Each structure stands twice: as C-alpha cells, then as structure tokens.
Short mmCIF file of C-alpha atoms in Angstrom, two decimals:
data_model
loop_
_atom_site.label_atom_id
_atom_site.label_comp_id
_atom_site.label_asym_id
_atom_site.label_seq_id
_atom_site.Cartn_x
_atom_site.Cartn_y
_atom_site.Cartn_z
CA MET A 1 -10.28 26.80 -12.01
CA ALA A 2 -13.75 27.54 -13.38
CA ILE A 3 -15.20 26.50 -16.74
CA HIS A 4 -18.58 26.88 -18.39
CA VAL A 5 -20.59 23.87 -19.59
CA SER A 6 -24.09 24.34 -21.05
CA ASN A 7 -24.13 27.94 -19.79
CA LYS A 8 -23.40 26.78 -16.24
CA ARG A 9 -20.30 27.74 -14.33
CA ILE A 10 -18.46 24.71 -12.96
CA THR A 11 -15.54 24.90 -10.56
CA VAL A 12 -12.93 22.19 -11.04
CA VAL A 13 -11.11 21.21 -7.85
CA LYS A 14 -7.82 19.39 -8.27
CA PRO A 15 -7.69 16.27 -6.03
CA LYS A 16 -5.23 16.29 -3.14
CA PHE A 17 -3.93 12.80 -3.93
CA VAL A 18 -3.52 10.44 -6.87
CA ALA A 19 -5.77 7.38 -6.80
CA GLU A 20 -4.19 3.97 -6.18
CA CYS A 21 -5.15 2.87 -9.69
CA PHE A 22 -2.43 5.22 -11.03
CA THR A 23 0.31 3.56 -9.00
CA LEU A 24 3.15 1.73 -10.70
CA VAL A 25 5.78 -0.65 -9.33
CA ILE A 26 9.40 -0.82 -10.41
CA ARG A 27 10.58 -4.36 -9.78
CA TYR A 28 13.89 -6.09 -8.99
CA VAL A 29 15.86 -2.97 -8.01
CA PRO A 30 19.30 -4.03 -6.72
CA ILE A 31 19.75 -3.49 -2.98
CA ALA A 32 22.79 -1.27 -3.74
CA PHE A 33 20.36 1.51 -4.79
CA ASN A 34 18.62 3.48 -2.05
CA LEU A 35 15.19 5.12 -2.35
CA ASP A 36 16.61 8.55 -3.28
CA GLN A 37 18.66 7.11 -6.15
CA VAL A 38 15.66 5.18 -7.48
CA LYS A 39 13.47 8.27 -7.19
CA GLU A 40 16.00 10.41 -9.08
CA GLU A 41 16.36 7.85 -11.89
CA ILE A 42 12.59 7.41 -12.33
CA LYS A 43 11.92 11.17 -12.30
CA ARG A 44 14.24 11.55 -15.31
CA SER A 45 11.76 9.55 -17.40
CA ILE A 46 8.49 10.14 -15.56
CA LYS A 47 8.41 13.77 -14.41
CA SER A 48 5.09 13.48 -12.51
CA ALA A 49 6.21 10.44 -10.46
CA ASP A 50 5.69 11.00 -6.74
CA HIS A 51 5.00 9.27 -3.39
CA PHE A 52 7.74 6.63 -3.62
CA LYS A 53 7.58 3.76 -1.11
CA GLU A 54 9.44 0.50 -0.76
CA ILE A 55 7.17 -2.55 -0.83
CA ILE A 56 7.79 -4.63 2.29
CA TYR A 57 7.54 -8.38 1.80
CA SER A 58 7.11 -11.01 4.50
CA TYR A 59 10.22 -12.85 3.29
CA GLU A 60 13.81 -11.91 2.43
CA ARG A 61 14.53 -10.97 -1.18
CA PRO A 62 17.80 -10.24 -3.02
CA THR A 63 16.20 -7.17 -4.67
CA ARG A 64 13.66 -4.48 -3.78
CA ASP A 65 10.42 -3.29 -5.34
CA TYR A 66 9.22 0.32 -5.11
CA ARG A 67 5.78 1.71 -5.77
CA PHE A 68 5.05 5.27 -6.88
CA THR A 69 2.14 7.29 -8.22
CA VAL A 70 2.03 8.99 -11.61
CA ALA A 71 -0.16 12.09 -11.81
CA ASP A 72 0.06 12.61 -15.59
CA LEU A 73 -2.15 10.11 -17.45
CA ARG A 74 -0.02 10.32 -20.61
CA GLU A 75 3.16 9.50 -18.70
CA TYR A 76 1.36 6.66 -16.90
CA ASN A 77 0.19 5.09 -20.18
CA VAL A 78 3.60 5.56 -21.85
CA ALA A 79 5.37 3.90 -18.90
CA LEU A 80 2.97 0.96 -19.08
CA GLN A 81 3.50 0.61 -22.83
CA LEU A 82 7.30 0.69 -22.48
CA ARG A 83 7.11 -1.81 -19.59
CA ARG A 84 10.70 -1.00 -18.57
CA ILE A 85 12.67 1.90 -17.12
CA ALA A 86 16.41 2.42 -16.71
CA VAL A 87 17.85 2.56 -13.20
CA GLY A 88 21.62 2.55 -12.85
CA ASN A 89 22.27 1.29 -16.40
CA ARG A 90 19.77 -1.56 -15.97
CA LEU A 91 16.39 -1.91 -17.61
CA LEU A 92 13.96 -2.89 -14.88
CA PRO A 93 10.33 -3.96 -15.37
CA ILE A 94 7.42 -1.68 -14.47
CA THR A 95 4.02 -3.13 -13.60
CA THR A 96 0.74 -1.81 -12.28
CA TYR A 97 0.30 -1.86 -8.52
CA LYS A 98 -2.27 -4.33 -7.26
CA ALA A 99 -3.30 -3.41 -3.73
CA ALA A 100 -3.44 -6.23 -1.20
CA ASN A 101 -6.71 -7.23 0.41
CA LYS A 102 -7.23 -5.05 3.48
CA MET A 103 -6.79 -6.76 6.84
CA THR A 104 -9.37 -6.23 9.56
CA TYR A 105 -7.70 -5.26 12.82
CA CYS A 106 -8.70 -3.42 15.97
CA THR A 107 -7.02 -0.13 16.90
CA LYS A 108 -8.08 -0.63 20.53
CA CYS A 109 -6.50 -4.02 21.34
CA TRP A 110 -4.47 -4.49 18.08
CA GLY A 111 -5.98 -7.95 17.54
CA LEU A 112 -6.98 -9.34 14.13
CA GLY A 113 -10.43 -10.10 12.77
CA HIS A 114 -12.53 -7.34 14.35
CA LEU A 115 -12.80 -3.55 14.47
CA ARG A 116 -12.66 -1.10 17.35
CA ASP A 117 -16.44 -0.63 17.62
CA VAL A 118 -17.02 -4.33 18.43
CA CYS A 119 -13.92 -4.86 20.62
CA THR A 120 -14.69 -6.53 23.97
CA ILE A 121 -11.64 -5.12 25.79
CA LEU A 122 -12.56 -2.29 28.16
CA THR A 123 -9.46 -0.08 27.91
CA GLN A 124 -7.37 0.83 24.90
CA ARG A 125 -3.92 -0.78 24.64
CA CYS A 126 -0.63 0.78 23.60
CA ARG A 127 0.30 -0.08 20.02
CA ILE A 128 3.90 -0.85 21.01
CA CYS A 129 3.95 -2.55 24.43
CA LEU A 130 0.23 -3.52 24.65
CA GLY A 131 -0.01 -1.99 28.13
CA ASN A 132 -3.22 -0.18 29.11
CA PHE A 133 -3.16 3.14 27.27
CA GLY A 134 -4.36 5.97 29.45
CA PRO A 135 -3.33 9.47 30.51
CA ASN A 136 -0.59 8.08 32.79
CA HIS A 137 0.73 5.44 30.37
CA GLN A 138 4.50 5.25 30.04
CA CYS A 139 5.45 2.97 27.19
CA SER A 140 8.22 0.46 27.88
CA ASN A 141 9.14 0.61 24.15
CA VAL A 142 9.43 -3.19 24.17
CA LEU A 143 7.56 -4.50 21.13
CA LYS A 144 4.86 -7.06 21.88
CA ARG A 145 2.51 -8.77 19.42
CA ALA A 146 -1.20 -8.79 20.29
CA ASN A 147 -1.96 -12.36 19.11
CA CYS A 148 1.28 -14.32 19.40
CA GLN A 149 2.91 -12.34 22.27
CA LEU A 150 6.29 -12.32 20.52
CA LYS A 151 8.56 -9.27 20.45
CA HIS A 152 7.62 -7.51 17.22
CA HIS A 153 5.07 -4.96 16.03
CA SER A 154 1.45 -6.21 16.04
CA LEU A 155 1.02 -5.82 12.27
CA ASP A 156 4.53 -6.91 11.20
CA PRO A 157 4.20 -8.72 7.83
CA ARG A 158 6.91 -11.22 8.86
CA CYS A 159 4.77 -12.52 11.75
CA ASP A 160 3.45 -16.07 11.19
CA VAL A 161 0.01 -15.10 12.55
CA ILE A 162 -0.21 -12.18 10.06
CA ARG A 163 0.95 -14.42 7.20
CA ARG A 164 -1.68 -17.06 8.00
CA TYR A 165 -4.38 -14.38 8.35
CA ARG A 166 -3.45 -12.85 4.96
CA THR A 167 -3.37 -16.29 3.30
CA GLU A 168 -6.83 -17.14 4.66
CA LEU A 169 -8.13 -13.69 3.69
CA ASN A 170 -6.83 -14.07 0.13
CA LYS A 171 -8.38 -17.54 -0.17
CA ALA A 172 -11.73 -16.24 1.12
CA VAL A 173 -11.68 -13.27 -1.29
CA ASN A 174 -10.75 -15.47 -4.27
CA MET A 175 -13.51 -17.93 -3.36
CA ALA A 176 -16.04 -15.08 -3.09
CA ILE A 177 -14.96 -13.84 -6.54
CA CYS A 178 -15.31 -17.34 -8.03
CA GLU A 179 -18.79 -17.69 -6.48
CA GLY A 180 -19.84 -14.28 -7.86
CA LYS A 181 -20.28 -12.68 -4.42
CA LEU A 182 -17.51 -10.15 -5.13
CA HIS A 183 -16.41 -8.49 -8.36
CA ARG A 184 -13.02 -6.95 -9.09
CA ARG A 185 -13.16 -3.45 -10.49
CA GLU A 186 -11.52 -3.06 -13.85
CA ILE A 187 -9.54 0.10 -14.55
CA PRO A 188 -10.93 1.69 -17.73
CA GLN A 189 -8.31 2.29 -20.41
CA GLN A 190 -8.06 5.80 -21.85
CA GLN A 191 -9.00 6.05 -25.51
CA ASP A 192 -6.67 8.32 -27.54
#
C-alpha cells in the first residue's frame, strides 16, 4: 500500500508477525479444554487472535494458561479493559504476556551460560542424544541432558539445573534493574 506524506510517496509494508507486546494470556483454563476449543472460544470475541500456544510451566498445575497474539489494536485494548473472556461458560482472566528473561545456551554443545561462538568443544553435539553430530551421525533417540546427564531434553523447564539457572538469571536481572544498570521498556498506551 502506498500513501503520500508531504508530497512524498511512502510504501507501507505490513509486518509478517505481531510483536510480543501485543500478546495476551488467558489464565486458569480447565484441563478438560484442548487448544482448539480454547482457540475457537477466544476467536468468537477477539477476531484477530492468532498464534495460540500453551504456556509450559516447570511444575504441575490443575489448569492451563494459553498465550496468543492480537493483531487489531482496538480488540487488544478492549480485551485488556474487559479483563475477562468466556470459555466454556466460565469467565477466565486475561492478562498481558510478560516474556521471560532469555536464557543463554550453546547450540553446539547444548550447555548453559555461553553461546556457540565461544564454545570450547571441537565438534557439534546432537540436540537429542548429545553424540557427536556429523555427516554419519545416527541418533539413538535417547534423551540426554547436557549439564545433568539425566534422560530429558537439554532445555526442559522441569530440569532442576534449568530451574536454578532461571532463578539465578531472574535474580541477576532484578538486581541490575534495582541498581539502574538495566531498564524495563514500558509499552506506550494508545490515546483515543
């Protein structure tokens, strides 16, 4: 789409994705509802809702939370003002999505705390079995954790090593914010 501003032609390109700041979370959805049912119920009220995903927690919960993006700013603001949406004859709360602090992990050895470009391991490892990953690699499909050597995926949120790492990361980020070294970005509110 092209428009003219100050006698200059400007081409407007629609973004290919919706920014994380326009993501909402529907909370406390009963386990009896699957993702498709939740999606259908939400789309009745919020037509532009898309990209539904279940939020995976590191502990067992009796309910589920789902996150989804809202492309229409009016619908996003209305949903936030209402603060609730009906799913299966229940009014469930809607909140903004607050992204977790990003973990630093290596895609070469699948260890925590460093990136691929500074990894000291010579050959890349398989993400699943942690065997040397080369042209002749045949994965055993037996899950193995890079740091604790237990049988689960290397970045599984239920892993004690991952939980400790996230806890320490969150403490470090909060301390940096308190000391003024980091600043949280505020989402500007639309003026009507």
